CSV table of C-alpha atoms in Angstrom, one decimal:
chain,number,residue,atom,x,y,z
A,226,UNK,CA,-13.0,-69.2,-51.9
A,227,UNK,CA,-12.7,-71.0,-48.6
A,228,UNK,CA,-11.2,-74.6,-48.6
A,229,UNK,CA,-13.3,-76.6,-47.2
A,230,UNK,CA,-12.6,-80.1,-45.9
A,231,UNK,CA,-15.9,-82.3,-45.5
A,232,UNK,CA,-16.4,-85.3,-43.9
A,233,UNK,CA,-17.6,-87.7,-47.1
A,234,UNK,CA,-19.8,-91.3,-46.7
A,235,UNK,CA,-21.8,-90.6,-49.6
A,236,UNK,CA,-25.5,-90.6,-47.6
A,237,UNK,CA,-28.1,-88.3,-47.7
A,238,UNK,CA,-26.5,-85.8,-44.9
A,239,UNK,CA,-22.9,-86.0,-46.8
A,240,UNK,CA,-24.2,-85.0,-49.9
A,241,UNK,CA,-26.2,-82.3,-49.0
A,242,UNK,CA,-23.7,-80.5,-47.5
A,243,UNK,CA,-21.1,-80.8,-50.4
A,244,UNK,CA,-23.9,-79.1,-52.1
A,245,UNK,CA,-24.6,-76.8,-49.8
A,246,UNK,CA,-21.3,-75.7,-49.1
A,247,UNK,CA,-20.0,-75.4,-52.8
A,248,UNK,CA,-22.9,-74.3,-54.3
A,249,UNK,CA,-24.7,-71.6,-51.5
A,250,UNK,CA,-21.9,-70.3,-49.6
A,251,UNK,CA,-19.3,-70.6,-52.7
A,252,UNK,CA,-16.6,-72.9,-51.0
A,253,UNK,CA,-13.8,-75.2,-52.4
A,254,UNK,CA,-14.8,-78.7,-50.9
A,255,UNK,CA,-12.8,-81.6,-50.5
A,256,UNK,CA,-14.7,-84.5,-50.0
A,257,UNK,CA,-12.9,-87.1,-48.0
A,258,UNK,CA,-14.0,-91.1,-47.0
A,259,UNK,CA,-12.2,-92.3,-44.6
A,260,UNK,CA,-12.3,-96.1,-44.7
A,261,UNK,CA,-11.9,-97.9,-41.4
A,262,UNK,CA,-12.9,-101.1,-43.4
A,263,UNK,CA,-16.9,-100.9,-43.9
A,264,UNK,CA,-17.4,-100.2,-47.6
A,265,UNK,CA,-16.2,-102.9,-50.5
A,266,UNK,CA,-14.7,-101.6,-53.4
A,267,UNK,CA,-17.8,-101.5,-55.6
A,268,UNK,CA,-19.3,-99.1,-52.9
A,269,UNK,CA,-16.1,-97.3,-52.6
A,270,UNK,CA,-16.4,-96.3,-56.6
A,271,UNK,CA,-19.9,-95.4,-56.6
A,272,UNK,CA,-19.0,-93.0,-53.8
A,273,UNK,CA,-16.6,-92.0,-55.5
A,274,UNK,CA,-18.4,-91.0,-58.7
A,275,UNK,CA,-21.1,-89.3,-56.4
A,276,UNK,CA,-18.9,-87.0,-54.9
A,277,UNK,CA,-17.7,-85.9,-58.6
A,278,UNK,CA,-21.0,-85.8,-60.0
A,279,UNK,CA,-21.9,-83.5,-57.1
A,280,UNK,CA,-18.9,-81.4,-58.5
A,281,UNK,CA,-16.4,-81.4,-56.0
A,282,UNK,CA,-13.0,-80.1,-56.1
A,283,UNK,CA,-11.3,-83.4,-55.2
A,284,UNK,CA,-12.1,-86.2,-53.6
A,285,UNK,CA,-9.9,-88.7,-51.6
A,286,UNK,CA,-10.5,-91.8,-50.0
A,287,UNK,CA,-8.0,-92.4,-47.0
A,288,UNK,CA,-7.6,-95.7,-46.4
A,289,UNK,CA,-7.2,-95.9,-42.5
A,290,UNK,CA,-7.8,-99.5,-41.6
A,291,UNK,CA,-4.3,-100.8,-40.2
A,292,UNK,CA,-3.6,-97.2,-38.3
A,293,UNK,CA,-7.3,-97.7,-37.0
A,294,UNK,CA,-5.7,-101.7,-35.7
A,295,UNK,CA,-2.5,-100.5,-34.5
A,296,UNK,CA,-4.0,-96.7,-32.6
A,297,UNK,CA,-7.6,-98.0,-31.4
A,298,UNK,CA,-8.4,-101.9,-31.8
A,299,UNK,CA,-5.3,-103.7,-30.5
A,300,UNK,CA,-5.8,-101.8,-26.9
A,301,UNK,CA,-9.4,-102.7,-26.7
A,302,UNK,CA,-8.4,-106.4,-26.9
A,303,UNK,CA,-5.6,-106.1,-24.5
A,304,UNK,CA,-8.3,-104.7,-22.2
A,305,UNK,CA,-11.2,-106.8,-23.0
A,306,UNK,CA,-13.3,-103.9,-23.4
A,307,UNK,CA,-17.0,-104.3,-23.7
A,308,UNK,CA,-19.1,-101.4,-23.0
A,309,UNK,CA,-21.4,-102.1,-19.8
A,310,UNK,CA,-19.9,-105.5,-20.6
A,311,UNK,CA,-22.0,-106.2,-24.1
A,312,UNK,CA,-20.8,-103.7,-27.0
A,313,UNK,CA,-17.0,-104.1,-28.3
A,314,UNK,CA,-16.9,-100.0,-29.3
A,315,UNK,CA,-18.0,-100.3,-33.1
A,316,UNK,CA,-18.8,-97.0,-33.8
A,317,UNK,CA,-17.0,-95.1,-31.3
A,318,UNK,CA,-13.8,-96.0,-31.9
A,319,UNK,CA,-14.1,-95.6,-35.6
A,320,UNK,CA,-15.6,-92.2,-35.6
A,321,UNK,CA,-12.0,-91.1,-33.3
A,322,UNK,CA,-9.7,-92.1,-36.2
A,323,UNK,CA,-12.2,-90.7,-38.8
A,324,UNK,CA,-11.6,-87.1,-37.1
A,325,UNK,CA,-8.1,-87.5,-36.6
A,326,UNK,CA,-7.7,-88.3,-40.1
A,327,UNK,CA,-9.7,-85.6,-41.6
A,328,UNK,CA,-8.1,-83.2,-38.9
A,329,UNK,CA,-4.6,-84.1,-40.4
A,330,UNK,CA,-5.9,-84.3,-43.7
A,331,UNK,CA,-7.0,-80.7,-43.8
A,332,UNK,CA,-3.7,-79.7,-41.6
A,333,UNK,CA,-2.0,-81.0,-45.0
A,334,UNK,CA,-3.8,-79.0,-47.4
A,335,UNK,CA,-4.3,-76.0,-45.9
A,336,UNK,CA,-7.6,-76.1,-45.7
A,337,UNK,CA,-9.6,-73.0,-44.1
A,338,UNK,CA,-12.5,-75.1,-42.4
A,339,UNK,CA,-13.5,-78.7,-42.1
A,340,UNK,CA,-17.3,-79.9,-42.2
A,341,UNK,CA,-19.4,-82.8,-41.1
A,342,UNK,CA,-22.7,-84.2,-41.5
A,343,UNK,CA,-23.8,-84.4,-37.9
A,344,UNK,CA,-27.4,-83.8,-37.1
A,345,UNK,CA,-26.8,-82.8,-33.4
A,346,UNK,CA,-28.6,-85.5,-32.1
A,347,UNK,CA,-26.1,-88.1,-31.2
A,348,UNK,CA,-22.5,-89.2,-29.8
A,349,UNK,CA,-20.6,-88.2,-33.0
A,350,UNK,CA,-21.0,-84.7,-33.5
A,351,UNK,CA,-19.0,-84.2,-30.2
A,352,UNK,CA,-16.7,-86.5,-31.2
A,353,UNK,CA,-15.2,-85.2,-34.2
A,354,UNK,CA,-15.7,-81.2,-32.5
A,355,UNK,CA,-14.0,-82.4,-29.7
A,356,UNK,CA,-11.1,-84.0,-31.8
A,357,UNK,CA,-11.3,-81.0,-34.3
A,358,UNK,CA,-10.8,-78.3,-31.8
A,359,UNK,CA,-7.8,-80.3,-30.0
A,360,UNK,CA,-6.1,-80.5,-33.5
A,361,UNK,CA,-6.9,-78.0,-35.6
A,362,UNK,CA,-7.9,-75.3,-33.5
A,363,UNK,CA,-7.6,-72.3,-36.2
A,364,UNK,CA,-9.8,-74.1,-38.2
A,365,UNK,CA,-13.1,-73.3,-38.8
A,366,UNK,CA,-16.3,-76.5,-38.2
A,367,UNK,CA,-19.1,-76.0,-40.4
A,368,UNK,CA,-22.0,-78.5,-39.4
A,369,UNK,CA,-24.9,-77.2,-42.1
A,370,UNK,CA,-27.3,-80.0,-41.2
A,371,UNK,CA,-26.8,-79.2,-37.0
A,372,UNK,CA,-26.6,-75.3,-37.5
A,373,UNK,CA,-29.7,-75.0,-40.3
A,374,UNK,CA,-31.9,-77.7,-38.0
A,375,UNK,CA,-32.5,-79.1,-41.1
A,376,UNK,CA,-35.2,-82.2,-41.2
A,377,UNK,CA,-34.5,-85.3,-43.9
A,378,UNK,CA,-37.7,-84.5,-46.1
A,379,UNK,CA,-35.9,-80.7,-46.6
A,380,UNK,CA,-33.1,-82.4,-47.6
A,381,UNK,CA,-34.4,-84.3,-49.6
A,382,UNK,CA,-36.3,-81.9,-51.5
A,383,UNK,CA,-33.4,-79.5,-51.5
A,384,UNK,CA,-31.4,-82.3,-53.3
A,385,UNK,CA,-34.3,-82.9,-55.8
A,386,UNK,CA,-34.6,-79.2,-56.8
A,387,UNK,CA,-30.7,-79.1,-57.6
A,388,UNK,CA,-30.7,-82.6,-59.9
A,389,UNK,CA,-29.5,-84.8,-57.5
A,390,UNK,CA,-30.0,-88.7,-58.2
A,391,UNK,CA,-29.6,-91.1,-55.7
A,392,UNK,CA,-32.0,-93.5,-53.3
A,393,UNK,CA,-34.2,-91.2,-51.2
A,394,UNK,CA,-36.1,-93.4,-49.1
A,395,UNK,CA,-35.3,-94.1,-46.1
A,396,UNK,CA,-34.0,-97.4,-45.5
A,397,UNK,CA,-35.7,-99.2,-42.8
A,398,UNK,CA,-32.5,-100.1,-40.4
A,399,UNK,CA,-29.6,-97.3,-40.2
A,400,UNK,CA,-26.3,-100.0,-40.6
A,401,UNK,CA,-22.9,-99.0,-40.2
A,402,UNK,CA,-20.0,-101.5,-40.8
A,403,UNK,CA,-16.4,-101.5,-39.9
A,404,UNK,CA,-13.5,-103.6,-39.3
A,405,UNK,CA,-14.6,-104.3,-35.8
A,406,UNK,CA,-18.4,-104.4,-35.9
A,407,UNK,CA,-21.8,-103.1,-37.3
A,408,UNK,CA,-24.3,-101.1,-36.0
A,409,UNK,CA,-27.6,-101.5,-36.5
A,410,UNK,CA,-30.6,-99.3,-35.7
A,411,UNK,CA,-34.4,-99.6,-36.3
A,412,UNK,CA,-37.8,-98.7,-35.1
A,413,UNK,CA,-37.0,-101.3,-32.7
A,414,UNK,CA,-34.5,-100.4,-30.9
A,415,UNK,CA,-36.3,-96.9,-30.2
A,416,UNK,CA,-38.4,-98.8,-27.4
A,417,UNK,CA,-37.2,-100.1,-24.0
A,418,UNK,CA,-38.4,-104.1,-25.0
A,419,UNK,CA,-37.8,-104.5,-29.0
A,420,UNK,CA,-35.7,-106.8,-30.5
A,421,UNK,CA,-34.9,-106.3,-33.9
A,422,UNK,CA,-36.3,-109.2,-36.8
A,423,UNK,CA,-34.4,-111.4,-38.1
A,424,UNK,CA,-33.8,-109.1,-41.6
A,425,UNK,CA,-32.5,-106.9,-39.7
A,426,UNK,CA,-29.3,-108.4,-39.3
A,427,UNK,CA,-26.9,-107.8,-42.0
A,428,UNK,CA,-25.4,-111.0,-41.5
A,429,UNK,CA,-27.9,-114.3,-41.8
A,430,UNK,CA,-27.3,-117.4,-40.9
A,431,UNK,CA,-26.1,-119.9,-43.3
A,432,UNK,CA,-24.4,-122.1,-41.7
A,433,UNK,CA,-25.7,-125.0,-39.3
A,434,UNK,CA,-23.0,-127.6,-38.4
A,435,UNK,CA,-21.0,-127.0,-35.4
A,436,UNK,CA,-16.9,-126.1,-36.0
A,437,UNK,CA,-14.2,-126.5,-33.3
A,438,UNK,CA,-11.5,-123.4,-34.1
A,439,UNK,CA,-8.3,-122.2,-32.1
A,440,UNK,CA,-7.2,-118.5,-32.6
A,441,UNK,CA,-3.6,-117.6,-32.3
A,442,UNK,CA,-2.3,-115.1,-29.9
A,443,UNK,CA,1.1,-113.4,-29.6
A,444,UNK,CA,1.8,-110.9,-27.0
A,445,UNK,CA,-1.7,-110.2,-27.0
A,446,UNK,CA,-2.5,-109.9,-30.2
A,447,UNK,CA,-4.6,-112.2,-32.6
A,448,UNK,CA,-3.0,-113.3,-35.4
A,449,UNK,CA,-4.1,-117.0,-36.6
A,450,UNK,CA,-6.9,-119.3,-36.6
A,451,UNK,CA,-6.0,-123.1,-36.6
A,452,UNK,CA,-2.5,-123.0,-37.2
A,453,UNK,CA,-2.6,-120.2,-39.8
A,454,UNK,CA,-0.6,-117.3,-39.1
A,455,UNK,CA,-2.0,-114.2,-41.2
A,456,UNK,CA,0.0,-110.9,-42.7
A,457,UNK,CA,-1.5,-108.7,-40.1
A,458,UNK,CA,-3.9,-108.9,-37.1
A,459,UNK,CA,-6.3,-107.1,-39.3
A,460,UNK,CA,-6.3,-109.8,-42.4
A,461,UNK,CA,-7.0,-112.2,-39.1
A,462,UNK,CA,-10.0,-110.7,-38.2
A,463,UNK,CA,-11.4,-110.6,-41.1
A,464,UNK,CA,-11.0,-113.8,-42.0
A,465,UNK,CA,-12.6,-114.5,-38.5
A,466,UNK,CA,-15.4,-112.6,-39.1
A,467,UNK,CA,-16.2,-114.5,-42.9
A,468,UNK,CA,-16.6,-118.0,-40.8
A,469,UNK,CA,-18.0,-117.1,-37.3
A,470,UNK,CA,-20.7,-114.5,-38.5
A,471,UNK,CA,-21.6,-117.3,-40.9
A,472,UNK,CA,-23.3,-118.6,-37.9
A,473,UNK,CA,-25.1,-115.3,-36.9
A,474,UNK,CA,-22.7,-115.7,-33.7
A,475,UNK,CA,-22.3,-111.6,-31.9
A,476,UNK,CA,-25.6,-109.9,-32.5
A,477,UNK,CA,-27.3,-108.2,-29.3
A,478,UNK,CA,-28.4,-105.1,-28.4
A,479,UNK,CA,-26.3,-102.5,-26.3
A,480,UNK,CA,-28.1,-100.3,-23.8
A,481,UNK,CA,-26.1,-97.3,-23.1
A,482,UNK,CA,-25.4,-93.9,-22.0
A,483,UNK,CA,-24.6,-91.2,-24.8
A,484,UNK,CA,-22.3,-88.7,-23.7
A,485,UNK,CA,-24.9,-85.9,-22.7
A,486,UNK,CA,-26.5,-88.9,-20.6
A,487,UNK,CA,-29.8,-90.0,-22.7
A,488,UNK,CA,-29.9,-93.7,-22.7
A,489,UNK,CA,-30.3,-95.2,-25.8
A,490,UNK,CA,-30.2,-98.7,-27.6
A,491,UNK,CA,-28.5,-99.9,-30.4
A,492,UNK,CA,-28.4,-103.5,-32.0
A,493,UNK,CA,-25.3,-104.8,-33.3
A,494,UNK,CA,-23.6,-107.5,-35.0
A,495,UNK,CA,-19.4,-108.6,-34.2
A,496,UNK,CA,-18.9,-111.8,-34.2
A,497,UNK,CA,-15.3,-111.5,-34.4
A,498,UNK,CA,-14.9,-109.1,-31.9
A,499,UNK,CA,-16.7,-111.0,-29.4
A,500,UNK,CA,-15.0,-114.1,-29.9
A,501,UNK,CA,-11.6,-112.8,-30.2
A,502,UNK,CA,-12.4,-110.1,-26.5
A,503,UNK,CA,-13.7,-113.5,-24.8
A,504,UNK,CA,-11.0,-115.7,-26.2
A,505,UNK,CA,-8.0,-113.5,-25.0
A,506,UNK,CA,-9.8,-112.9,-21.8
A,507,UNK,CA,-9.5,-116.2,-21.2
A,508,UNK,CA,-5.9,-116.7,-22.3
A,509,UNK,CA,-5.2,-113.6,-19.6
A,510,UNK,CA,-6.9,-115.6,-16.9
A,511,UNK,CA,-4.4,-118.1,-17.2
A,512,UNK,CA,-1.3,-116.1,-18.0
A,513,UNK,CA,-1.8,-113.3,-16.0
A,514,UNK,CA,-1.4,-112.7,-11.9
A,515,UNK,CA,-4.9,-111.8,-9.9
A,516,UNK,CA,-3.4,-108.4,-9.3
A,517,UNK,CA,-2.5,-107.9,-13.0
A,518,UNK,CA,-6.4,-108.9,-13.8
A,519,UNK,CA,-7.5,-106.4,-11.3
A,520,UNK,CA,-5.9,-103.9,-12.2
A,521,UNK,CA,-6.7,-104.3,-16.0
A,522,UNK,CA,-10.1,-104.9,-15.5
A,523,UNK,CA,-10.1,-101.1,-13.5
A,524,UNK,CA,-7.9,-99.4,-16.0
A,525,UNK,CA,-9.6,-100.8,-19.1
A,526,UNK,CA,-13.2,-99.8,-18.4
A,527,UNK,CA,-11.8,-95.9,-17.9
A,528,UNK,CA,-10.3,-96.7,-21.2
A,529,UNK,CA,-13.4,-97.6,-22.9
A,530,UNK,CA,-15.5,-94.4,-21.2
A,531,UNK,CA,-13.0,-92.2,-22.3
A,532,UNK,CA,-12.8,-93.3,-25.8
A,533,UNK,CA,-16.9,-93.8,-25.9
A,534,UNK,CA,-16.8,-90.2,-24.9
A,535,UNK,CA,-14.1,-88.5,-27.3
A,536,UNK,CA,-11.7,-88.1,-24.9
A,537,UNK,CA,-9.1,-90.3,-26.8
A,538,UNK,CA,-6.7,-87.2,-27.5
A,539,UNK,CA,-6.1,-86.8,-23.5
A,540,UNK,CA,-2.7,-87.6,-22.2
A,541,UNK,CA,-3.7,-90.3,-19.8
A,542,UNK,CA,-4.8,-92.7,-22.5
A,543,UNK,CA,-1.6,-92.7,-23.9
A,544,UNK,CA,-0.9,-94.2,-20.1
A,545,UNK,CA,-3.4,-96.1,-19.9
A,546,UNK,CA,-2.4,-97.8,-23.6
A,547,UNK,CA,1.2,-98.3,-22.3
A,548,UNK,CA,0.0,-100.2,-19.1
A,549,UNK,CA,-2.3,-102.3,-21.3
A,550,UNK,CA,0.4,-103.3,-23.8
A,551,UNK,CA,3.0,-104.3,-21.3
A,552,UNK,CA,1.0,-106.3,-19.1
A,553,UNK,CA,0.9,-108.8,-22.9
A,554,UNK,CA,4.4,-109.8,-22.3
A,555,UNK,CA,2.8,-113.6,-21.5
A,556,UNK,CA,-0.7,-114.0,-23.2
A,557,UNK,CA,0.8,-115.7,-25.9
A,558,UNK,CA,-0.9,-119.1,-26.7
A,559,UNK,CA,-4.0,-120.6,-28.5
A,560,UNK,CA,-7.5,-120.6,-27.4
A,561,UNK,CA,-9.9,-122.7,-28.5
A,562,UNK,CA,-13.6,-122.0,-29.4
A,563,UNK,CA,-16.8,-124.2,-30.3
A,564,UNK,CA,-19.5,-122.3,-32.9
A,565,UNK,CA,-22.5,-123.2,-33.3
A,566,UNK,CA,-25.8,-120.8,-35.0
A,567,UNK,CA,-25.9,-117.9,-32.7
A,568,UNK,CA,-23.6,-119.1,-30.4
A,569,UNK,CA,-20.1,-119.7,-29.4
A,570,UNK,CA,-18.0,-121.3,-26.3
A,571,UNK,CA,-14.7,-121.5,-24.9
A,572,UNK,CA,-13.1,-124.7,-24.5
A,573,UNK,CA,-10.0,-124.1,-22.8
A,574,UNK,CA,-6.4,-122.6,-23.8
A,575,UNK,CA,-3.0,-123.9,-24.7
A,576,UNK,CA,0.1,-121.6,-23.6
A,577,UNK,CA,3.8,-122.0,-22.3
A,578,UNK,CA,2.8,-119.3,-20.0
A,579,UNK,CA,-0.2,-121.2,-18.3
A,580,UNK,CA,0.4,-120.5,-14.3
A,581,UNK,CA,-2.2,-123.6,-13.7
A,582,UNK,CA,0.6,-125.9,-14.7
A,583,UNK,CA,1.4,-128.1,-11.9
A,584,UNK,CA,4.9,-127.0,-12.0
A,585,UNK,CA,3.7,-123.5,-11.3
A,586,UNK,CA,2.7,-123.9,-7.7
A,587,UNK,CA,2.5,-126.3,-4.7
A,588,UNK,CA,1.1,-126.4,-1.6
């Protein structure tokens, strides 16, 4: 029997192929989740006792969420990075540690071949090949939904005819949530001029009085809101992302390139990682020398193309990430933000480093 390591959320494509694989072609699968902080822990256990009623060999959650901070998030604040200056990199930068971590996952076991659910009609299957074929190179990618050109209703039915319980119909908006944003995609944003309703959006509004926060930085990094200083920069955003999504703050819809060139739209909800990119952006304004900002601002958008792209694994990102991180030495301070439904504001900053000081200069 070939060990197989597959690629687990749980969805329609996931559980197909842990059929598929184990029960056609006769292969040991190891489902794996890997959180990068999307799924609560009720979800996590009913994906868990899918995968075993499916009759799996094992399966493992791998829990990913500070490694995704500390490897991915931290650098796209230091640059700022917005994707053609509106998306903050949900789903991109999650799917990158997702294949790294199954890569090494299956490195660890042994395994003979890794799998994933990708329909070959998007960003992701390249991105986890890519990252596969960099790390595991003598292992073998087995993509049953991409290489059988299988359509949803023959999954579907395929499922049915084996046993297989779970909610077939299709959900009207595709969401996927993670510690730094959610994705969401409908019939809307299929068109050039759709917006998508308003229960669409995960998030709703529910509150409608206007708060006055500062956010904490140090070296860079966000780690309190109005005079709090959380465990980790992770337990900061999230507690950023309970009060300012309360006020539907960070939805919009990102019109981009996918990595074969189609353009395509996709809506998307991050309040927290608008507020905290705009936030620090400001703080570096401040902190930072013009030539500093330039050079940033050229260095960071490559940054954020590359890592759109797949291309994380290349050497010069590892540059790239050690420029980023030292130009932080001074964007240490508090910014301060106005929310209000659907919308936030800066109102200035607060740092010992602030070059507009009067001390700083003179004519």
């Amino acid at each position: 029997m070939k060990k197989v390591v597959l690629a687990y959320s749980g969805g329609l494509d996931t559980t197909f192929c842990a059929l598929h694989l184990s029960k056609d072609l006769g292969h040991e699968v190891h489902a794996v989740l890997v959180n990068t902080g999307g799924f609560s822990e009720k979800e996590l256990q009913d994906v868990a006792q899918r995968a075993h009623d499916l009759g799996v060999a094992s399966f493992q959650i791998l829990d990913v969420v500070q490694d995704y901070y500390q490897s991915v998030i931290r650098y796209l604040v230091y640059g700022n990075v917005l994707k053609n200056d509106t998306y903050p990199l949900s789903v991109s930068a999650e799917r990158i540690v997702q294949a790294k971590s199954i890569a090494e996952y299956a490195k660890s076991i042994g395994a003979q071949a890794v799998a994933h659910g990708s329909t070959g009609a998007g960003n992701d299957q390249v991105r986890f090949d890519m990252i596969f074929q960099i790390l595991i190179p003598e292992v073998e990618i087995i993509t049953p939904i991409r290489d059988l050109k299988l359509s949803r209703q023959e999954e579907i039915e395929y499922l049915k005819k084996h046993g297989v319980v779970m909610n077939f119909e299709k959900a009207a908006y595709s969401i996927n949530k993670g510690l730094w944003g959610t994705s969401v995609g409908g019939k809307e944003t299929l068109t050039s001029n759709g917006y998508l309703p308003e229960e669409a959006w995960p998030t709703q509004l529910t509150k409608s009085s206007p708060e006055k926060i500062s956010l904490q930085f140090k070296n860079g990094e966000f780690v309190g809101i109005d005079g709090e200083i959380y465990e980790s920069s992770v337990a900061a955003i999230r507690a950023l992302t309970e009060r300012a999504s309360a006020f539907a703050i960070g939805r919009d819809i990102h019109v981009g390139d996918t990595i074969i060139g189609i353009k395509g739209r996709v809506g998307f909800e991050a309040a927290a990682p608008l507020i905290i990119i705009k936030a620090h952006h400001l703080l570096e304004k401040h902190t930072l020398t013009k030539w500093q900002m330039y050079w940033k601002e050229q260095l960071a958008n490559w940054y954020g193309t590359l890592l759109h792209e797949g291309q994380y694994l290349d050497p010069v990102m590892r540059n790239i990430e050690t420029f980023l991180a030292d130009t932080q030495k001074t964007v240490t301070g508090k910014a301060f933000v106005h929310l209000s439904p659907r919308n936030f504001y800066l109102q200035g900053i607060e740092s010992k480093y602030d070059l507009m000081a009067s001390k700083a200069g003179q004519y």
